[in-house]
Every structure is written in structure tokens, then in C-alpha cells.
Short mmCIF file of C-alpha atoms and ligand atoms in Angstrom, two decimals:
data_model
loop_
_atom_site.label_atom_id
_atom_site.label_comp_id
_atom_site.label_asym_id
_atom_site.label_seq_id
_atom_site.Cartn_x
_atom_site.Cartn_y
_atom_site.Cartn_z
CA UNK A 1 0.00 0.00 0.00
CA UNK A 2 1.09 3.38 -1.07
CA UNK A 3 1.95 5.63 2.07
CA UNK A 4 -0.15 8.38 0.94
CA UNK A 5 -3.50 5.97 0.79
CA UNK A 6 -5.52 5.31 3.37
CA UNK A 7 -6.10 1.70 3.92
CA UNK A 8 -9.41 0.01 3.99
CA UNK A 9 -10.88 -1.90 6.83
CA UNK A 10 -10.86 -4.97 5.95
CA UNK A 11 -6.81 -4.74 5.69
CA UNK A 12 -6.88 -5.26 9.24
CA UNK A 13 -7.41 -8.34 11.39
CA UNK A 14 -11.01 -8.97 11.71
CA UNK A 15 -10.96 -9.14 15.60
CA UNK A 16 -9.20 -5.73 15.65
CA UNK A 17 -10.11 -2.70 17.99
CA UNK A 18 -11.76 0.30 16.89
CA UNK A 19 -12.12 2.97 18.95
CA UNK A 20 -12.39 6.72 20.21
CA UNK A 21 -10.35 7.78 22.98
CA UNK A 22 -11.33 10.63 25.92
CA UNK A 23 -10.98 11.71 28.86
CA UNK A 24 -12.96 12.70 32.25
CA UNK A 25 -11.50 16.07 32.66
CA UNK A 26 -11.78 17.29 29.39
CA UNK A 27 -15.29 16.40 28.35
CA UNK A 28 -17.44 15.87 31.60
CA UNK A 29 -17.92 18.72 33.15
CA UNK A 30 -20.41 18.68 36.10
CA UNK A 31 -17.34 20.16 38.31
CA UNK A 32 -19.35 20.68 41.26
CA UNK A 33 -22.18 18.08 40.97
CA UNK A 34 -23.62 14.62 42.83
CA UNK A 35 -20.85 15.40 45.35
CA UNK A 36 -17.72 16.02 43.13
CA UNK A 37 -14.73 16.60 45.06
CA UNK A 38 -11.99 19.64 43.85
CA UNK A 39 -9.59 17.88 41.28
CA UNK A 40 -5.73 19.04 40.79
CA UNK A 41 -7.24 20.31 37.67
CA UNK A 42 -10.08 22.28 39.41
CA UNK A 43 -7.49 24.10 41.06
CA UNK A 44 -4.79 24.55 38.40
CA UNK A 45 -7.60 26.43 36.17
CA UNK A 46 -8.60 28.51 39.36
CA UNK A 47 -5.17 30.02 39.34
CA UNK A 48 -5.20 33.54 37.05
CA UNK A 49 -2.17 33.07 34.15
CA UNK A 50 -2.84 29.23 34.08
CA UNK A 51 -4.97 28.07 31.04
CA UNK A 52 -4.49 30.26 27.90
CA UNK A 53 -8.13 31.31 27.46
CA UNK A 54 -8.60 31.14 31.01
CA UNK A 55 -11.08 28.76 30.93
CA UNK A 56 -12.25 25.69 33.24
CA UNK A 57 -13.55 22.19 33.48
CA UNK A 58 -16.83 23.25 35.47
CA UNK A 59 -19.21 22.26 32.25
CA UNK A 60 -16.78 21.48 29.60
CA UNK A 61 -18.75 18.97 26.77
CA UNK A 62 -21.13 18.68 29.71
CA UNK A 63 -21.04 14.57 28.94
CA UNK A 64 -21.76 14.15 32.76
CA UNK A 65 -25.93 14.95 31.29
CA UNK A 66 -25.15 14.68 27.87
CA UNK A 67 -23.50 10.58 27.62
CA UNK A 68 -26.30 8.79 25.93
CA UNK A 69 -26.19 11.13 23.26
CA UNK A 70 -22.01 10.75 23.13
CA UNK A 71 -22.35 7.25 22.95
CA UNK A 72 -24.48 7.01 20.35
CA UNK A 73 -22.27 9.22 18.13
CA UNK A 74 -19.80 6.54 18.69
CA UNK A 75 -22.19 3.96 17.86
CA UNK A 76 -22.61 6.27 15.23
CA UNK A 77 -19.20 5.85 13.81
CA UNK A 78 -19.06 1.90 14.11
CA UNK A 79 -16.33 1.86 17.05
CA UNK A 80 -16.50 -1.15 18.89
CA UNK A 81 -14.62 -0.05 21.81
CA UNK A 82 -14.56 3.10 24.00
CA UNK A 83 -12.05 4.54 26.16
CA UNK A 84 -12.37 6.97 28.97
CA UNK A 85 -11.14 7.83 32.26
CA UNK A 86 -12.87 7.75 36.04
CA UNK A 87 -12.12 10.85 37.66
CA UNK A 88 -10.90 9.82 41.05
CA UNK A 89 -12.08 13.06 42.99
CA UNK A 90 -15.74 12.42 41.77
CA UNK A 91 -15.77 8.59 43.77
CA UNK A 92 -13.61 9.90 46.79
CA UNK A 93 -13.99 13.37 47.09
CA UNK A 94 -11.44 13.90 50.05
CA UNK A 95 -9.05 11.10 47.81
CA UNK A 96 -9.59 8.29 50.61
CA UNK A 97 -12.26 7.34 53.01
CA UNK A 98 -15.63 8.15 52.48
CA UNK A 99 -17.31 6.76 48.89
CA UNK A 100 -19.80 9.19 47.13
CA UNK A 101 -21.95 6.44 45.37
CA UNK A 102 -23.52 9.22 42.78
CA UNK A 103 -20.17 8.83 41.55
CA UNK A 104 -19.52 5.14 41.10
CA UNK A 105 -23.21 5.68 39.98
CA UNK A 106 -22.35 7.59 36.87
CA UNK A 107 -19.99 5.06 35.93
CA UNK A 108 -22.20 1.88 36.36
CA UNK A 109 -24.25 4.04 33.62
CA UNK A 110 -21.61 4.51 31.34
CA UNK A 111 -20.27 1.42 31.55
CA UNK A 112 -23.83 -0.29 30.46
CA UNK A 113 -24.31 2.40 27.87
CA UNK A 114 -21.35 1.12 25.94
CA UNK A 115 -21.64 -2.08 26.39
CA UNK A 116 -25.67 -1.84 25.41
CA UNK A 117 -24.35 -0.30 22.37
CA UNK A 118 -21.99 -3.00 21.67
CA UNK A 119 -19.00 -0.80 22.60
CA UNK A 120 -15.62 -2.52 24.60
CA UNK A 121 -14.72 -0.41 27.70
CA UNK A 122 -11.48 0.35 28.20
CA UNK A 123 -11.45 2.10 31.47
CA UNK A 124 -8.22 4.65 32.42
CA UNK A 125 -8.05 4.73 36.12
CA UNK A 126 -5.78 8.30 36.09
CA UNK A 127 -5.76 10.83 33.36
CA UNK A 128 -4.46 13.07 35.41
CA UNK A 129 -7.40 14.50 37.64
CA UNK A 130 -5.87 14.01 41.37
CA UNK A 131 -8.16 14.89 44.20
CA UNK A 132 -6.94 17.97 45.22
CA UNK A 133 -7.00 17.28 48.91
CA UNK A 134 -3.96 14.43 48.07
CA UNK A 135 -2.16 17.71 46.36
CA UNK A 136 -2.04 19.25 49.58
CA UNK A 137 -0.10 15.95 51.34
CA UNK A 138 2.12 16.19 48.59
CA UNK A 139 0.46 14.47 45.32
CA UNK A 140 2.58 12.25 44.11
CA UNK A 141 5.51 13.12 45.36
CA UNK A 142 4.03 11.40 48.22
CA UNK A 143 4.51 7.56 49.04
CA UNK A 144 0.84 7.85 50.46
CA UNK A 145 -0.28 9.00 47.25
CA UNK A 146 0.36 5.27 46.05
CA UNK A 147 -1.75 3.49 48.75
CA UNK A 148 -4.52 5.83 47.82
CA UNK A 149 -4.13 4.88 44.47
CA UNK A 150 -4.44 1.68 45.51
CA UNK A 151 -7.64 1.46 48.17
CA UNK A 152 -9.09 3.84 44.59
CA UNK A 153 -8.44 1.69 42.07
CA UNK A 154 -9.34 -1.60 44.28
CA UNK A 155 -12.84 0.24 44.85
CA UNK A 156 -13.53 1.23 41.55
CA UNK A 157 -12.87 -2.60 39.80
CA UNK A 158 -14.89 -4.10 42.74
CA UNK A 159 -17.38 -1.89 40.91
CA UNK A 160 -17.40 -2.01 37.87
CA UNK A 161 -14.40 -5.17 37.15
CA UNK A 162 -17.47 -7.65 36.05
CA UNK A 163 -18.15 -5.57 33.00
CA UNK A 164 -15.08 -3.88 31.96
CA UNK A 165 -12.51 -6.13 31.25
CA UNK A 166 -10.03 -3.36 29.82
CA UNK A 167 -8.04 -1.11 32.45
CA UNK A 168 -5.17 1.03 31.86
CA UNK A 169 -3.54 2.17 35.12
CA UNK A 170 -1.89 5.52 34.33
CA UNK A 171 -2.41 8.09 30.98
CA UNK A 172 1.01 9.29 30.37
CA UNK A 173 2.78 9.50 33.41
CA UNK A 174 5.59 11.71 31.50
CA UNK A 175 2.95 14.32 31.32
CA UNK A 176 1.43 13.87 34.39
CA UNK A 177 4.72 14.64 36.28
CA UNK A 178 7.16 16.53 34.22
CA UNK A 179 4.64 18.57 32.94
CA UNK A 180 2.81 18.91 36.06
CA UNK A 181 5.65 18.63 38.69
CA UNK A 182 8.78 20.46 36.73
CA UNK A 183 7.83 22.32 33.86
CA UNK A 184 4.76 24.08 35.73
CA UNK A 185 2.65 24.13 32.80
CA UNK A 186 0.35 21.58 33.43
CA UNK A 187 -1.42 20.75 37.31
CA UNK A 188 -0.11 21.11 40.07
CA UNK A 189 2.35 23.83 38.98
CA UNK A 190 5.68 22.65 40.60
CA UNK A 191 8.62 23.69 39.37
CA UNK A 192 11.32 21.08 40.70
CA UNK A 193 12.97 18.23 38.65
CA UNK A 194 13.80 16.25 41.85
CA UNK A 195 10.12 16.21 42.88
CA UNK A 196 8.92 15.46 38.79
CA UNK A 197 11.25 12.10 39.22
CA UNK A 198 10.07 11.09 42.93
CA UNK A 199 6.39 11.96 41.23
CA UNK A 200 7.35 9.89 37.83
CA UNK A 201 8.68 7.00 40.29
CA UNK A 202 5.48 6.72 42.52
CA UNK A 203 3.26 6.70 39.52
CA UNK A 204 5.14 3.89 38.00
CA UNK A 205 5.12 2.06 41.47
CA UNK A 206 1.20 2.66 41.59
CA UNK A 207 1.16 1.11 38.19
CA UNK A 208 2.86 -2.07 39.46
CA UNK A 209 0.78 -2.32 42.29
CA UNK A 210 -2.45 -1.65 40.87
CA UNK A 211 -1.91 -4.17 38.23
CA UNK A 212 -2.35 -7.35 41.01
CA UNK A 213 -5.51 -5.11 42.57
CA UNK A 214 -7.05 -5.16 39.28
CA UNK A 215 -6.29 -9.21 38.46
CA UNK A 216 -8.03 -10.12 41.89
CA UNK A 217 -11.09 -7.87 41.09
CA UNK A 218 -11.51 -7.98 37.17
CA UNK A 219 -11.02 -11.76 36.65
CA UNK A 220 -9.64 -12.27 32.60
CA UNK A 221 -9.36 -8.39 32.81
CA UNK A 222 -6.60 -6.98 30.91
CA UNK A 223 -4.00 -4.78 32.31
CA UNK A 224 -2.07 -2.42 31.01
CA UNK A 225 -1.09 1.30 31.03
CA UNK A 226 -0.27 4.18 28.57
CA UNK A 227 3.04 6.18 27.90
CA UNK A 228 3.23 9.04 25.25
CA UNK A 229 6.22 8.24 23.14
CA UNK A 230 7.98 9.61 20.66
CA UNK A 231 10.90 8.66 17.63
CA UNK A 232 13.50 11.41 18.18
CA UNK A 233 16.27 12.38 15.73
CA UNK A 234 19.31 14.37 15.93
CA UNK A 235 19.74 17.61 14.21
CA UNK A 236 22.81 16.47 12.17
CA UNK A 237 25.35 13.03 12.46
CA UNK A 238 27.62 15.13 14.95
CA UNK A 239 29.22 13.53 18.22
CA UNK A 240 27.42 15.97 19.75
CA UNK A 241 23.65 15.75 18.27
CA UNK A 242 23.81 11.86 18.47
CA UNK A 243 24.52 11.53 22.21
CA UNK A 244 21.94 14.53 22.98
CA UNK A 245 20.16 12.55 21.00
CA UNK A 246 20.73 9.23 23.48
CA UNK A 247 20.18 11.51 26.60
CA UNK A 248 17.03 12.82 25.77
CA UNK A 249 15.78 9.42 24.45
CA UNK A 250 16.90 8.35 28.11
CA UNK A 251 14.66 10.94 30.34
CA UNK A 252 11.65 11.03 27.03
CA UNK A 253 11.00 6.99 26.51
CA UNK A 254 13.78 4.78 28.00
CA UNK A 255 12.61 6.26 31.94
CA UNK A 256 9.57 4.60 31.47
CA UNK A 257 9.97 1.97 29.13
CA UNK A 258 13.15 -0.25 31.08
CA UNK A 259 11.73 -0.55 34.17
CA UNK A 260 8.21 -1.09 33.05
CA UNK A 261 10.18 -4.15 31.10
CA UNK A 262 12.28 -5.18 33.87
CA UNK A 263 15.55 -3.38 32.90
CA UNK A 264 15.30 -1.08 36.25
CA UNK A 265 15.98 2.48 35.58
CA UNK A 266 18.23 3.56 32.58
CA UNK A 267 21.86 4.04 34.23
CA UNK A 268 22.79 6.84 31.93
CA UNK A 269 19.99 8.99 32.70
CA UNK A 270 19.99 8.30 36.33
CA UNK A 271 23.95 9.64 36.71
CA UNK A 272 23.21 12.46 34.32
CA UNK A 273 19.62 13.09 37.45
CA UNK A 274 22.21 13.52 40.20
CA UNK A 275 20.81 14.64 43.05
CA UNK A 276 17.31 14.93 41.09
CA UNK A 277 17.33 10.90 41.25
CA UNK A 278 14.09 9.09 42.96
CA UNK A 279 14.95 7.58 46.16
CA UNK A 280 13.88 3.77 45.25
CA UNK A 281 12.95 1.75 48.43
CA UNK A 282 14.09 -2.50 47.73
CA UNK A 283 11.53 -3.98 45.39
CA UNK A 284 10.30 -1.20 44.02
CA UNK A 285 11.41 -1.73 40.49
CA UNK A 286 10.17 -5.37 40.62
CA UNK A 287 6.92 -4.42 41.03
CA UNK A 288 6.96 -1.60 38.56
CA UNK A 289 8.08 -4.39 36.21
CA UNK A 290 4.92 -6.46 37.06
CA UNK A 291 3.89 -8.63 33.55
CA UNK A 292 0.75 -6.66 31.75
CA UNK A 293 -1.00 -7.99 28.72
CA UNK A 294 -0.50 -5.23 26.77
CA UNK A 295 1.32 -1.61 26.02
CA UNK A 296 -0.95 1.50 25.10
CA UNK A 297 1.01 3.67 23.13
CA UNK A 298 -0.08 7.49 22.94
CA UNK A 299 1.68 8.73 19.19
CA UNK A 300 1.26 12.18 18.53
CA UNK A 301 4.61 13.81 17.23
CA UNK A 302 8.64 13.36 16.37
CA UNK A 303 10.73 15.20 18.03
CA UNK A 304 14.58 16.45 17.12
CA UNK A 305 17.33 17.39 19.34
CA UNK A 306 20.33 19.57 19.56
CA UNK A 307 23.13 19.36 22.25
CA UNK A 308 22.40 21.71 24.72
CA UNK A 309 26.20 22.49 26.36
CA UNK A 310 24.73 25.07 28.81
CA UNK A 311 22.01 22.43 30.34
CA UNK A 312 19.57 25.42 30.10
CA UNK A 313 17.01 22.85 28.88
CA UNK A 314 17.62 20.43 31.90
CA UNK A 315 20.59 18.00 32.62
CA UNK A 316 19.64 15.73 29.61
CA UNK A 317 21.35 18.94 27.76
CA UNK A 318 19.31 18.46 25.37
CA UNK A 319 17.29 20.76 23.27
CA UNK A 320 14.31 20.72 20.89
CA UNK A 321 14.78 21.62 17.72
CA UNK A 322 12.64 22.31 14.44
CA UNK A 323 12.83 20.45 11.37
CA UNK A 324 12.50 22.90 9.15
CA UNK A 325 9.92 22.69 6.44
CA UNK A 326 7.80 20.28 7.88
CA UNK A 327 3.82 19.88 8.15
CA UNK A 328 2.17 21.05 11.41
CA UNK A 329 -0.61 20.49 13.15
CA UNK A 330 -2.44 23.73 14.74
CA UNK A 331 -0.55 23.16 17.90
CA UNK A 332 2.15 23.38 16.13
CA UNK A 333 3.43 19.39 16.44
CA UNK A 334 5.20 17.76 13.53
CA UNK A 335 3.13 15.50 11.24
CA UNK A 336 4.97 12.45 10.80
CA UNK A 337 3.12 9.29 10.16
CA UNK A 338 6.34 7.63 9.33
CA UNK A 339 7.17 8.65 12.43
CA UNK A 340 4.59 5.96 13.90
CA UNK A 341 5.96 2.82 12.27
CA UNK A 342 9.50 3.88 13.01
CA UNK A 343 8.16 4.12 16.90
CA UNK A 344 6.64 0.94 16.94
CA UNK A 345 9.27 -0.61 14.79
CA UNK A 346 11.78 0.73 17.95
CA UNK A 347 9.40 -0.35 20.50
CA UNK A 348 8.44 -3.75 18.98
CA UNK A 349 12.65 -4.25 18.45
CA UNK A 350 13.61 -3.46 21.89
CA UNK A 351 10.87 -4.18 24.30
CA UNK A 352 8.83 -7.00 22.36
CA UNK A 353 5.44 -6.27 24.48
CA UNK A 354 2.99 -9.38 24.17
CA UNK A 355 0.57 -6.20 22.32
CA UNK A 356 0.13 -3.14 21.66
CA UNK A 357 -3.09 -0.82 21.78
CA UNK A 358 -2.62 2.59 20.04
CA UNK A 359 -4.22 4.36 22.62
CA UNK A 360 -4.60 7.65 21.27
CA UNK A 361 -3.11 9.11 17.98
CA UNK A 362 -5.04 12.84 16.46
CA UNK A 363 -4.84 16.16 15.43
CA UNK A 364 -5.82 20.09 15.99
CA UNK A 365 -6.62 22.37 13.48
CA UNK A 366 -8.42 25.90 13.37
CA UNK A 367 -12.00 24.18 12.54
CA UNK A 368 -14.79 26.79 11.03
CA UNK A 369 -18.51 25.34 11.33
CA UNK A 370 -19.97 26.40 8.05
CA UNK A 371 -23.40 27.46 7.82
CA UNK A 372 -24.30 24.20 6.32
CA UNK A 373 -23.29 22.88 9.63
CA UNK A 374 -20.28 21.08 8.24
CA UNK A 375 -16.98 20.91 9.07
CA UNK A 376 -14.11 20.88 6.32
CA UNK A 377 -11.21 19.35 8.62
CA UNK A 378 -9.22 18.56 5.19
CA UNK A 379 -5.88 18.49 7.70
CA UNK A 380 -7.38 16.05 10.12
CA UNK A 381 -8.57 13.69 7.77
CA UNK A 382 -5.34 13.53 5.63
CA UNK A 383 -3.18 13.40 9.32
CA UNK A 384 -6.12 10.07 10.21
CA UNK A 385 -5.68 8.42 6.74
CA UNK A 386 -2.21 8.50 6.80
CA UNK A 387 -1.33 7.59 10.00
CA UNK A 388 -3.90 4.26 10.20
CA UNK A 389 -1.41 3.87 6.53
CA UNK A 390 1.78 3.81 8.67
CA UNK A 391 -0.15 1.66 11.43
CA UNK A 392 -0.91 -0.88 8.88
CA UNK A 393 2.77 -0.54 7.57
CA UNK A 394 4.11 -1.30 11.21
CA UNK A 395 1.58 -4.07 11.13
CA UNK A 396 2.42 -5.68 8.03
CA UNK A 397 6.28 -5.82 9.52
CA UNK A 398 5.06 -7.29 12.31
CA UNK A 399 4.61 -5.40 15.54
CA UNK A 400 1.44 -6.81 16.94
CA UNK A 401 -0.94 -3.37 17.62
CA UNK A 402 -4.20 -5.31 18.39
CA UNK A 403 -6.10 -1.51 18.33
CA UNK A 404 -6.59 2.11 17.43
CA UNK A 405 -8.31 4.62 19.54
CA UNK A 406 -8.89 7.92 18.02
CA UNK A 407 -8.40 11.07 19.79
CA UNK A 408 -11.00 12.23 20.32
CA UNK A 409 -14.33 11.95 19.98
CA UNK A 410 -15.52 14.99 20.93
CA UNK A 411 -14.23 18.36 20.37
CA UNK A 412 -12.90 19.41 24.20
CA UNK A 413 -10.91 21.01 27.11
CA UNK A 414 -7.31 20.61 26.07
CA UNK A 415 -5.26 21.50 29.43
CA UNK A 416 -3.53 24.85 29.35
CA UNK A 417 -4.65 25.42 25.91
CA UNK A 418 -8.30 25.42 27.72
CA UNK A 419 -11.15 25.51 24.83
CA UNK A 420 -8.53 26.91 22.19
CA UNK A 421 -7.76 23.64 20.26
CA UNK A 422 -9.83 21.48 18.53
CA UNK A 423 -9.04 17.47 18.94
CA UNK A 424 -12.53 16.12 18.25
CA UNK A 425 -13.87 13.64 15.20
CA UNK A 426 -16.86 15.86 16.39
CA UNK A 427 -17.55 19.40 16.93
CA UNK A 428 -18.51 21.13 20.27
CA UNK A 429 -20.16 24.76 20.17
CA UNK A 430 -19.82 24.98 23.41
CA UNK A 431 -22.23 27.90 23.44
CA UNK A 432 -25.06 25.82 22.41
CA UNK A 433 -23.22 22.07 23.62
CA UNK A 434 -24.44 21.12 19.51
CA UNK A 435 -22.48 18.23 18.24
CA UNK A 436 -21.72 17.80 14.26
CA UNK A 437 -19.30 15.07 13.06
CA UNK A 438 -16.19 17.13 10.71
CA UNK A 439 -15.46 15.68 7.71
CA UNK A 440 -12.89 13.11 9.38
CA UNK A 441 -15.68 11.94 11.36
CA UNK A 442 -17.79 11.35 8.72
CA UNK A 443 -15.12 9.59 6.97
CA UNK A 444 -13.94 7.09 10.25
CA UNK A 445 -17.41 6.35 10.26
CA UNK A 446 -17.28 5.38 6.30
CA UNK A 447 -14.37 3.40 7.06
CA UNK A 448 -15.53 1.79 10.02
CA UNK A 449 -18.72 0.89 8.56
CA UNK A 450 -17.31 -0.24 4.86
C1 FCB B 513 -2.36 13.70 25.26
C2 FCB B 513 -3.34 13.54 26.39
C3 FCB B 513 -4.76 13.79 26.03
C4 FCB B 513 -4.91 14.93 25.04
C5 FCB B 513 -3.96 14.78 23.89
C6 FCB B 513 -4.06 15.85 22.84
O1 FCB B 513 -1.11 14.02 25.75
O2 FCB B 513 -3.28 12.23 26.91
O3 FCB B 513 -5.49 14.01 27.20
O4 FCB B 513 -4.77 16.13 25.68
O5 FCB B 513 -2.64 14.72 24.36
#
């Protein structure tokens, strides 16, 4: 198959996964509702300079009222599998202790409405809303943070473990802590590499941990969790470039990937952490390595690096670099659906995981609703054709991806970009909460449905 044309369903395996990918944060809204408690995220967006339109996640898609009609436009489309995220703060508002059953409630609901509508949950136990009231012992940089991660995630697949049979531990726990606990830009805000690694460490341990919880509630569940990786090049064949190159690889991908598959952490990116190291208590790292039935892979971009000699980008001395000439997305990402088999290729070559689910791959774009009510997303549609292209490519060379999950379904509150980029296979006026399927919608659905 020619890279530039999009494949056809049927070029697939027959049992594999189709699906739309969200999250709680960013679609449900209902912030204060049916006993809700204050979320990391709650907070973050209460804090004036935060989110770039200065926006919140009190109503966002307002899917807490509005899910029959979601799930239907994913029934729409054909998927047969669904992925969201529980918000932790909206069972246990205060983190631990006391259970606020309009919560679990909510998800009960869900959880039959896809599965009425012949849609496979795949449930995300943290994407990334952390009661608030943890925050203040310390979030994750907390040990304690783990254990209530734990008494969480054993209450919620009590719950809801007989029906959903798909759980992913963590979304992206490179976000969730450098983002959130060194580069300040996403919640909570910190500013200190030491505490981003102790963070990064405790999120992996949670992982291990919960993976056993889940087993003994979810019987034939599978287990897995998510990591956003990316292929990175060097700017040119220098000395320099190439071990930049190695040393951001080692902080990016290899931090999360070697101990997840039993290699502990990398050694070269732990000297060049110093001081910023996690402390590791014994057994840790075998329990981070605990056996899960498959990866999820979040692909959105390549990146390229530079050396850095002044370590003003961090002690990886490493630093980003444009490829000049390229296609962007709106945010401003590299498109690169090359890019995706020569990730998996890497993965599948150095890691061999049992499977992999490609748990969220999209695209922004300015989007203009036309007074038709349509949506041209010409950008989106090309970026979704060729990347399920390059998926099949990776495919056909044999890394074993078992399933796609679009992101997203719905148009939606993108972090500290608040309401300003566009994500969706559907569009949100969030004015009137209308949904209309763009042009790339349309077209999944073709696909799906061919
Ligand atoms: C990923 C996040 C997801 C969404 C996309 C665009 O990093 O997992 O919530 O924001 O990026």
C-alpha cells in the first residue's frame, strides 16, 4: 500500500479494535455536581495566568448529562470499543475514606451504555485529575499518594471489574509529572525536577501495584497502562547531536519503558539526574516491572534534538529543535506518520510487548462550522488516513498493535490550551453544547462501517 492511501478496513485483522479515545477532565464537566470533590485540575484552572483562554472544566462537553447522546455518536461511527477515564475526585472526594456512590453511579451508567451499544470499555483509572486534597499531602511526590491509588483503584474494579474487562492504570505519566511537577505548565504547577522524578517513580510504582488489585477484582481483565512516546532524531550526524540525542531518548521513553520491562531504571539517565534521582525503596522496580498484557502507546509527534552544552534545557542537555519545512498540526506538532511505524518498529525491536493498543493518535486544526453545519477538517482527515497507513505498515512488519483509539471523539478542554484547540472527530459549540461530526468523522465512520 502506497503511504499516501488510506487503507481500507478490511486490511486489518477482523478481531481488531476500533475505537475513540477521551478523557474525564476534558469532556465531563459537572465540576461541582452529585458530590464532586476539587480535582488538581479544578485548582490549576482557578489560578489567574494558568490556562491560555482562562477557561475551566466546570461544564466542559457537559457529557456528565449529555452521555447517551455521546455514545451514540460513537455507535454512530461503528467503534466497537470506548475509552475513557474515572475521575478519582468524583468517587472519593477527600481522595480516601468516604465513597460518594452518585459517583460510582455515573460510571455503572456509562459502563452499560457502551456495552448496550456494543461498545468494549477500556477504562483509564488516572488521566491526570488528582483529588486535590492528596495535592495538599504532597500528590505524588508522596509515598501515600500510592496506597490511595491503591484502596481507589481496588474500589472502583470491585465496581465495575465484572463488566469492563479493559483497564489502563496511568495516561502518560511523562505528562502527568514533568509537565505537572517540573515544567509548571500543566497541574499542580511545581517547578522542581527532583520532585517530577520522585512523582514519575510513585506513579510507575502505583502502576505495578495496581496491576495485582485489578487481576483479583476484574477476573480475565486486561491490564495495562499508557506512555506518550515519541521517535526522536538528531539535528545532524555530529558527536554531539547523536549523544543529545541518546540523553534525551533516556529521560523522554527509555525512563519509562526499562523498568516497566524489567531493565530497572536507565543508568545513563539516572547519573546524568544527580541529586534529582528518585529515592527507590528495595523492590520497588520489581513491582513496577509487574507482567501486563499489553502496552498502550499514545503517538502524537517526532521530536529532534540539539546538544544543549549550557544544560539550560535540563541536565539531559538536550534541546528541541525544528525540522524545518515540515507539516504542522495547529498546535504546532510535527506531522509524521512515518514517524509511527518507526516508533513501533523501535518499541516492537527493543521491548517486544505481548501487544500493543494505540491508545490515542489525532490532530488540531483551526476548525470553522460552516453554515451548512459542516466541518471541512481537510488536515485532520489527511493526518487520520495516513497515520492508520503507517499503522498498517508497522503491522504488516510485524509489531502486533491489536487496536486504534482515536483522539477524540468529541471536540474538548485541552489542558492549558483550555477551549482553544480542537481534537474532536466531532464538533462542540460549546455555546449551544451542539455536536456535528467534521469531515474526518464522517469519513472514520465510512471506514468503520465499509
Ligand atoms: C495527550 C493527552 C490527552 C490529550 C492529547 C491531545 O497528551 O493524553 O489528554 O490532551 O494529548
Amino acid at each position: 500500500m502506497s503511504a499516501n492511501i488510506a487503507p481500507t478496513r478490511k486490511q486489518f485483522p477482523a478481531d481488531f479494535l476500533w475505537g475513540v479515545s477521551t478523557s474525564s477532565f476534558q469532556i465531563e464537566g459537572a465540576g461541582r455536581e452529585d458530590g464532586k470533590g476539587e480535582s488538581i485540575w479544578d485548582r490549576f484552572c482557578s489560578e489567574p495566568g494558568r490556562i491560555r483562554d482562562g477557561s475551566n472544566g466546570l461544564v466542559a462537553c457537559d457529557h456528565y448529562h449529555r452521555w447517551p447522546q455521546d455514545l451514540d455518536l460513537a455507535k454512530q461511527l461503528g467503534v466497537n470499543a470506548y475509552r475513557f477515564s474515572i475521575a478519582w475526585p468524583r468517587i472519593l472526594p477527600r481522595g480516601r475514606g468516604a465513597v460518594n456512590e452518585a459517583g460510582l453511579a455515573f460510571y455503572d451508567r456509562l459502563v452499560d451504555g457502551m456495552l448496550e451499544r456494543g461498545m468494549d470499555p477500556w477504562a483509564t483509572l488516572y488521566h491526570w485529575d488528582l483529588p486535590q486534597v492528596l495535592q495538599a499531602q504532597g500528590g505524588w511526590i508522596s509515598r501515600d499518594t500510592v496506597t490511595a491509588f491503591l484502596e481507589y483503584t481496588d474500589l472502583v474494579t470491585r465496581r465495575l471489574g465484572d463488566r469492563v474487562k479493559h483497564w489502563i492504570t496511568h495516561n502518560e505519566p511523562w505528562c502527568s509529572c514533568i509537565m505537572g511537577y517540573w515544567e509548571g505548565v500543566h497541574a499542580p504547577g511545581g517547578t522542581s525536577l527532583a520532585d517530577a522524578m520522585q512523582a514519575c517513580h510513585h506513579v510507575l510504582l502505583s502502576h505495578g501495584q495496581a496491576v495485582s488489585v485489578i487481576r483479583k477484582n476484574s477476573p480475565d481483565a486486561q491490564v495495562g497502562i499508557t506512555l506518550s512516546l515519541h521517535p526522536i532524531a538528531a539535528a545532524s550526524d555530529s558527536v554531539a547531536d547523536q549523544a543529545a540525542l541518546k540523553r534525551h531518548d533516556g529521560l523522554r521513553n527509555r525512563w519509562f519503558l526499562d523498568p516497566l520491562f524489567g531493565r530497572g531504571y536507565p543508568e545513563d539517565t539516572l547519573a546524568l539526574l544527580g541529586a534529582a534521582a528518585p529515592r527507590v525503596q528495595p523492590g520497588d522496580l520489581d513491582t513496577i516491572a509487574t507482567p501486563t498484557d499489553f502496552l498502550g502507546v499514545n503517538y502524537y509527534f517526532p521530536e529532534m534534538v540539539a546538544d544543549d552544552p549550557s544544560a539550560s534545557h535540563g541536565p539531559m542537555r538536550a534541546k528541541l529543535v525544528d525540522r524545518p519545512g515540515v507539516e504542522r498540526t495547529g498546535f504546532g506538532w510535527e506531522v509524521s506518520p512515518q514517524g509511527l511505524v518507526d516508533l513501533l518498529t523501535r518499541i516492537q525491536r527493543d521491548y517486544a510487548p505481548a501487544a500493543i493498543q494505540l491508545t490515542e493518535n489525532g490532530s488540531t486544526f483551526e476548525d470553522v462550522l460552516t453554515p451548512e453545519g459542516r466541518v471541512h477538517d481537510a488536515q485532520r482527515l489527511s493526518y487520520l488516513q495516513r497515520h492508520l497507513a503507517a499503522l498498517h505498515r508497522a503491522m504488516e512488519v510485524g509489531v502486533p498493535v491489536k487496536g486504534y483509539f482515536a483522539w477524540s471523539l468529541l471536540d474538548n478542554f485541552e489542558w492549558a490550551e483550555g477551549y482553544l484547540r480542537r481534537f474532536g472527530l466531532a464538533y462542540v459549540d460549546y455555546a449551544t453544547q451542539q455536536r456535528t461530526l467534521k469531515d474526518s468523522g464522517l469519513w472514520y465512520g465510512r471506514f468503520l462501517n465499509e
